[in-house]
């Protein structure tokens, strides 16, 4: 059972990297850009059969390690 | 929003303070105004509990250009050179988010220094964690170290010295103190005091977001179970933008465009605008709709209290706006005129033309509350332990236990994560008694060191306060520098508790005594109260950062043995003071009794004499004797060197443990060539210095006659193992 | 000899390299990244630091700057190019040098003095050193772990394009003397024409006995020859 996890900075938290990437893309002539936020992406393959249980485990992983809950949010998707 | 008692308390103000606010305003404040009062009147900005005591510190001296009260202290190091430096705490944010907390701590202290016109040339830190076994310690430690490195490395200022300590007193409240040292031309120092009416007030740097709203209030309140809720207020550091801001500010400072400049640190736009205007006895008007914002729909309240990093407020001379704007544009930074100075003596905040808040500035600054908090003296405790009943342990085993402990093991694994060499003027890095930084393009250098002794300060705050200043003084002397001035970061518990307030008051008395006697003034500093959780206060931990001058840097002096067959002299008297020692703490798990006493006359004589000997180039290496006593100091001189020592059995003191592990103060060890011995002894005798010839350096072994013999490579390995096994 | 040092926002070893070049009598100019023209230069240095904060990937953003096009043109014409640390990372991002610099094996920033061995001393950058000479030199980086595909690695070896390798003080090149996990202990490489050198260690930090040593000086002296 496969899941993807996307970790992004919380809405109001400054993203210095996103800011620099945005400026650079604008300088390269890509216009109409409003904002860019950078994040992390994980693919997780689990041996579980029960989807709900597995999802809960992934959730736990995010909270405990993958995301820094103080400044980051995460999204879990089953694929 | 109606201002209820609950709203007032949520802003960290008590009801008496609130009624004073109403008196000053002659009406009820609105929420924006209440927020501003709360930011300016909290402990962090107002120093309301500490001010009465800080007043007593010696802050003047022949070489002091600017003492406390500015962004940082300024000292004169001769010619047209000035050194600007300060230490500051970032304890609470670092406990919540260690990486960002530590990083923004470094960023904040750097701004304090370059705001005044200095190019930062060195970073130092003093970081204190709970016991290594505590479940939070490891991640806090790794986070803080990476945060300090992440910021300093990126901005390109060498992190050259520091201390890392572990003690269960910090289990729930770590300490992260960062110090920055900068170099400026004496006639190019910039202050925060505004001058002239109708001058442009300019906002430069990063945009304002909702970061750290009420961070300064957070730093002034104890943690409780709910501190998790305060998390979203942690700021994110952007060292890249700070580098740009620093270069832009230093570029603008080359001519006479700036009247005054202030960084937006704690309480952001509020404290910077209030400070500039009130120091200049002026008013200030800010148009909040012009503030560059990162987020949509930010309210005036959020803008005034945001602690977004990497921002500055500048008051410009007439007609310099265009020139200044071009510089900031070059560096891709926001530059917006957001207001002007006025003659109203008020802070006036407008949004879309409408006045949103107006407060008399004296109410926020000079009339902010000052408390004469109750405090009680600490009695000297008589030790209860009986030396004869201590478990028997071999000297070798005790030494190994100390050298392999978390507190006394080698911290290279930390300092190797910091760029110590960038700027190419670091003549001596971490690991020595002090770091030595050459003044760029000059022959002279400064020495810098930070020190603290929480155990001593806990046992007897007055003696402890006295001791750390001396210890810091000794560290500078040991590298051949003449100590000039200090900055202090005073980390204490809850000042509303008379015992804690007593620790504070007495530590300051101790600091004052030493500083006065040694002519070692305090030029800047920071107070951090409310360190503790649920009424468990941390041990008093004043941290001293000292700066000394080396007039002509010919060869940096350090503590490693250089040759074999040199005589090793111990300067200063050994009484065998074991109470509060590392030996008892690490080997016998006893923390008891009083800290070692300091005789300031001996301290000064010993120090000045050692400095004279170093200046005459008569010694190969020098080390001060501190935590762990003589044996640890000698082991430190051997580890990492190719040479060890053969120590003679002591003649007078019969108890070897007291002799080797006693922490008597004001002592140094000198390694002296046979050829120079006579001259050194003559100086010592002329100056009436007590000394003892304790042994000879030798190849490969650390040895005490008839007692122990260890290969120094093995000793080095033992000393470097702790983190690998952690 | 005329040299130019490219300054990006976030470069922080630009002053250090300028001091070193001037000490060795180069006529040096600083070139801001927004410039569209290079001054006449025999040597272009891309200095160390954290250009653009090392955001996205170290060197990636600087690799897209205006001035870099000019650097590429100059390189094609045979101008000597030296990339140090972040400068090396930038040169790999632009494709002037092949391979990538991955994160250090221990996932930490490393600053310390290490030893490197001169592998090829027959280039414009290294002719004043002896072959197999061992230098003590400072490194300071997060991403210094050089990696390249096996084809390119073969070329590096066959065409003698490896400039330096990490070693211990006796010259042993092995895992223990590899500070960052670099492939075959590689610390610096040349392009095939040998007019471009990228290196992680900082020669500009080794120019003064009072601060460190003078092991970096011969690199600049080689260029002057």
JSON list of N, CA and C in Angstrom, two decimals, chain B residues 448-476:
[
{"chain": "B", "resi": 448, "resn": "UNK", "atom": "N", "xyz": [38.67, 36.95, 22.29]},
{"chain": "B", "resi": 448, "resn": "UNK", "atom": "CA", "xyz": [37.29, 36.91, 22.76]},
{"chain": "B", "resi": 448, "resn": "UNK", "atom": "C", "xyz": [37.01, 35.57, 23.44]},
{"chain": "B", "resi": 449, "resn": "UNK", "atom": "N", "xyz": [36.21, 35.60, 24.51]},
{"chain": "B", "resi": 449, "resn": "UNK", "atom": "CA", "xyz": [35.86, 34.38, 25.22]},
{"chain": "B", "resi": 449, "resn": "UNK", "atom": "C", "xyz": [34.52, 34.56, 25.93]},
{"chain": "B", "resi": 450, "resn": "UNK", "atom": "N", "xyz": [33.78, 33.47, 26.09]},
{"chain": "B", "resi": 450, "resn": "UNK", "atom": "CA", "xyz": [32.56, 33.50, 26.91]},
{"chain": "B", "resi": 450, "resn": "UNK", "atom": "C", "xyz": [32.67, 32.48, 28.03]},
{"chain": "B", "resi": 451, "resn": "UNK", "atom": "N", "xyz": [32.14, 32.83, 29.20]},
{"chain": "B", "resi": 451, "resn": "UNK", "atom": "CA", "xyz": [32.22, 31.94, 30.36]},
{"chain": "B", "resi": 451, "resn": "UNK", "atom": "C", "xyz": [30.97, 32.02, 31.22]},
{"chain": "B", "resi": 452, "resn": "UNK", "atom": "N", "xyz": [30.74, 30.91, 31.93]},
{"chain": "B", "resi": 452, "resn": "UNK", "atom": "CA", "xyz": [29.67, 30.89, 32.93]},
{"chain": "B", "resi": 452, "resn": "UNK", "atom": "C", "xyz": [30.00, 29.81, 33.96]},
{"chain": "B", "resi": 453, "resn": "UNK", "atom": "N", "xyz": [29.45, 29.92, 35.13]},
{"chain": "B", "resi": 453, "resn": "UNK", "atom": "CA", "xyz": [29.63, 28.86, 36.16]},
{"chain": "B", "resi": 453, "resn": "UNK", "atom": "C", "xyz": [28.36, 28.76, 37.00]},
{"chain": "B", "resi": 454, "resn": "UNK", "atom": "N", "xyz": [27.37, 28.09, 36.44]},
{"chain": "B", "resi": 454, "resn": "UNK", "atom": "CA", "xyz": [26.07, 28.02, 37.11]},
{"chain": "B", "resi": 454, "resn": "UNK", "atom": "C", "xyz": [26.16, 27.35, 38.48]},
{"chain": "B", "resi": 455, "resn": "UNK", "atom": "N", "xyz": [26.98, 26.31, 38.61]},
{"chain": "B", "resi": 455, "resn": "UNK", "atom": "CA", "xyz": [27.06, 25.63, 39.91]},
{"chain": "B", "resi": 455, "resn": "UNK", "atom": "C", "xyz": [27.58, 26.57, 40.99]},
{"chain": "B", "resi": 456, "resn": "UNK", "atom": "N", "xyz": [28.61, 27.30, 40.67]},
{"chain": "B", "resi": 456, "resn": "UNK", "atom": "CA", "xyz": [29.16, 28.24, 41.64]},
{"chain": "B", "resi": 456, "resn": "UNK", "atom": "C", "xyz": [28.11, 29.31, 41.98]},
{"chain": "B", "resi": 457, "resn": "UNK", "atom": "N", "xyz": [27.45, 29.82, 40.94]},
{"chain": "B", "resi": 457, "resn": "UNK", "atom": "CA", "xyz": [26.47, 30.89, 41.16]},
{"chain": "B", "resi": 457, "resn": "UNK", "atom": "C", "xyz": [25.29, 30.40, 41.98]},
{"chain": "B", "resi": 458, "resn": "UNK", "atom": "N", "xyz": [24.92, 29.15, 41.78]},
{"chain": "B", "resi": 458, "resn": "UNK", "atom": "CA", "xyz": [23.81, 28.58, 42.56]},
{"chain": "B", "resi": 458, "resn": "UNK", "atom": "C", "xyz": [24.23, 28.46, 44.02]},
{"chain": "B", "resi": 459, "resn": "UNK", "atom": "N", "xyz": [25.44, 27.95, 44.25]},
{"chain": "B", "resi": 459, "resn": "UNK", "atom": "CA", "xyz": [25.89, 27.72, 45.61]},
{"chain": "B", "resi": 459, "resn": "UNK", "atom": "C", "xyz": [26.06, 29.02, 46.38]},
{"chain": "B", "resi": 460, "resn": "UNK", "atom": "N", "xyz": [26.61, 30.02, 45.72]},
{"chain": "B", "resi": 460, "resn": "UNK", "atom": "CA", "xyz": [26.74, 31.31, 46.37]},
{"chain": "B", "resi": 460, "resn": "UNK", "atom": "C", "xyz": [26.85, 32.38, 45.29]},
{"chain": "B", "resi": 461, "resn": "UNK", "atom": "N", "xyz": [25.72, 33.04, 45.00]},
{"chain": "B", "resi": 461, "resn": "UNK", "atom": "CA", "xyz": [25.66, 33.94, 43.84]},
{"chain": "B", "resi": 461, "resn": "UNK", "atom": "C", "xyz": [26.73, 35.03, 43.86]},
{"chain": "B", "resi": 462, "resn": "UNK", "atom": "N", "xyz": [27.02, 35.56, 45.02]},
{"chain": "B", "resi": 462, "resn": "UNK", "atom": "CA", "xyz": [27.99, 36.66, 45.05]},
{"chain": "B", "resi": 462, "resn": "UNK", "atom": "C", "xyz": [29.38, 36.17, 44.64]},
{"chain": "B", "resi": 463, "resn": "UNK", "atom": "N", "xyz": [29.80, 35.08, 45.25]},
{"chain": "B", "resi": 463, "resn": "UNK", "atom": "CA", "xyz": [31.11, 34.53, 44.89]},
{"chain": "B", "resi": 463, "resn": "UNK", "atom": "C", "xyz": [31.12, 34.08, 43.43]},
{"chain": "B", "resi": 464, "resn": "UNK", "atom": "N", "xyz": [30.00, 33.46, 43.02]},
{"chain": "B", "resi": 464, "resn": "UNK", "atom": "CA", "xyz": [29.91, 32.98, 41.64]},
{"chain": "B", "resi": 464, "resn": "UNK", "atom": "C", "xyz": [30.02, 34.12, 40.63]},
{"chain": "B", "resi": 465, "resn": "UNK", "atom": "N", "xyz": [29.30, 35.19, 40.91]},
{"chain": "B", "resi": 465, "resn": "UNK", "atom": "CA", "xyz": [29.34, 36.35, 40.02]},
{"chain": "B", "resi": 465, "resn": "UNK", "atom": "C", "xyz": [30.75, 36.90, 39.90]},
{"chain": "B", "resi": 466, "resn": "UNK", "atom": "N", "xyz": [31.41, 36.96, 41.05]},
{"chain": "B", "resi": 466, "resn": "UNK", "atom": "CA", "xyz": [32.78, 37.43, 41.07]},
{"chain": "B", "resi": 466, "resn": "UNK", "atom": "C", "xyz": [33.69, 36.52, 40.25]},
{"chain": "B", "resi": 467, "resn": "UNK", "atom": "N", "xyz": [33.44, 35.22, 40.44]},
{"chain": "B", "resi": 467, "resn": "UNK", "atom": "CA", "xyz": [34.33, 34.23, 39.82]},
{"chain": "B", "resi": 467, "resn": "UNK", "atom": "C", "xyz": [34.27, 34.24, 38.29]},
{"chain": "B", "resi": 468, "resn": "UNK", "atom": "N", "xyz": [33.05, 34.36, 37.73]},
{"chain": "B", "resi": 468, "resn": "UNK", "atom": "CA", "xyz": [33.00, 34.25, 36.25]},
{"chain": "B", "resi": 468, "resn": "UNK", "atom": "C", "xyz": [33.72, 35.41, 35.59]},
{"chain": "B", "resi": 469, "resn": "UNK", "atom": "N", "xyz": [33.62, 36.59, 36.17]},
{"chain": "B", "resi": 469, "resn": "UNK", "atom": "CA", "xyz": [34.33, 37.72, 35.56]},
{"chain": "B", "resi": 469, "resn": "UNK", "atom": "C", "xyz": [35.84, 37.42, 35.56]},
{"chain": "B", "resi": 470, "resn": "UNK", "atom": "N", "xyz": [36.32, 36.91, 36.70]},
{"chain": "B", "resi": 470, "resn": "UNK", "atom": "CA", "xyz": [37.75, 36.59, 36.80]},
{"chain": "B", "resi": 470, "resn": "UNK", "atom": "C", "xyz": [38.16, 35.49, 35.84]},
{"chain": "B", "resi": 471, "resn": "UNK", "atom": "N", "xyz": [37.31, 34.47, 35.76]},
{"chain": "B", "resi": 471, "resn": "UNK", "atom": "CA", "xyz": [37.61, 33.36, 34.86]},
{"chain": "B", "resi": 471, "resn": "UNK", "atom": "C", "xyz": [37.73, 33.86, 33.42]},
{"chain": "B", "resi": 472, "resn": "UNK", "atom": "N", "xyz": [36.81, 34.73, 33.06]},
{"chain": "B", "resi": 472, "resn": "UNK", "atom": "CA", "xyz": [36.82, 35.29, 31.71]},
{"chain": "B", "resi": 472, "resn": "UNK", "atom": "C", "xyz": [38.09, 36.14, 31.49]},
{"chain": "B", "resi": 473, "resn": "UNK", "atom": "N", "xyz": [38.43, 36.90, 32.49]},
{"chain": "B", "resi": 473, "resn": "UNK", "atom": "CA", "xyz": [39.64, 37.73, 32.46]},
{"chain": "B", "resi": 473, "resn": "UNK", "atom": "C", "xyz": [40.88, 36.88, 32.24]},
{"chain": "B", "resi": 474, "resn": "UNK", "atom": "N", "xyz": [40.92, 35.76, 33.00]},
{"chain": "B", "resi": 474, "resn": "UNK", "atom": "CA", "xyz": [42.04, 34.84, 32.88]},
{"chain": "B", "resi": 474, "resn": "UNK", "atom": "C", "xyz": [42.15, 34.24, 31.48]},
{"chain": "B", "resi": 475, "resn": "UNK", "atom": "N", "xyz": [41.00, 33.91, 30.90]},
{"chain": "B", "resi": 475, "resn": "UNK", "atom": "CA", "xyz": [41.01, 33.31, 29.57]},
{"chain": "B", "resi": 475, "resn": "UNK", "atom": "C", "xyz": [41.61, 34.24, 28.53]},
{"chain": "B", "resi": 476, "resn": "UNK", "atom": "N", "xyz": [41.35, 35.52, 28.69]},
{"chain": "B", "resi": 476, "resn": "UNK", "atom": "CA", "xyz": [41.93, 36.48, 27.74]},
{"chain": "B", "resi": 476, "resn": "UNK", "atom": "C", "xyz": [43.43, 36.64, 27.99]}
]
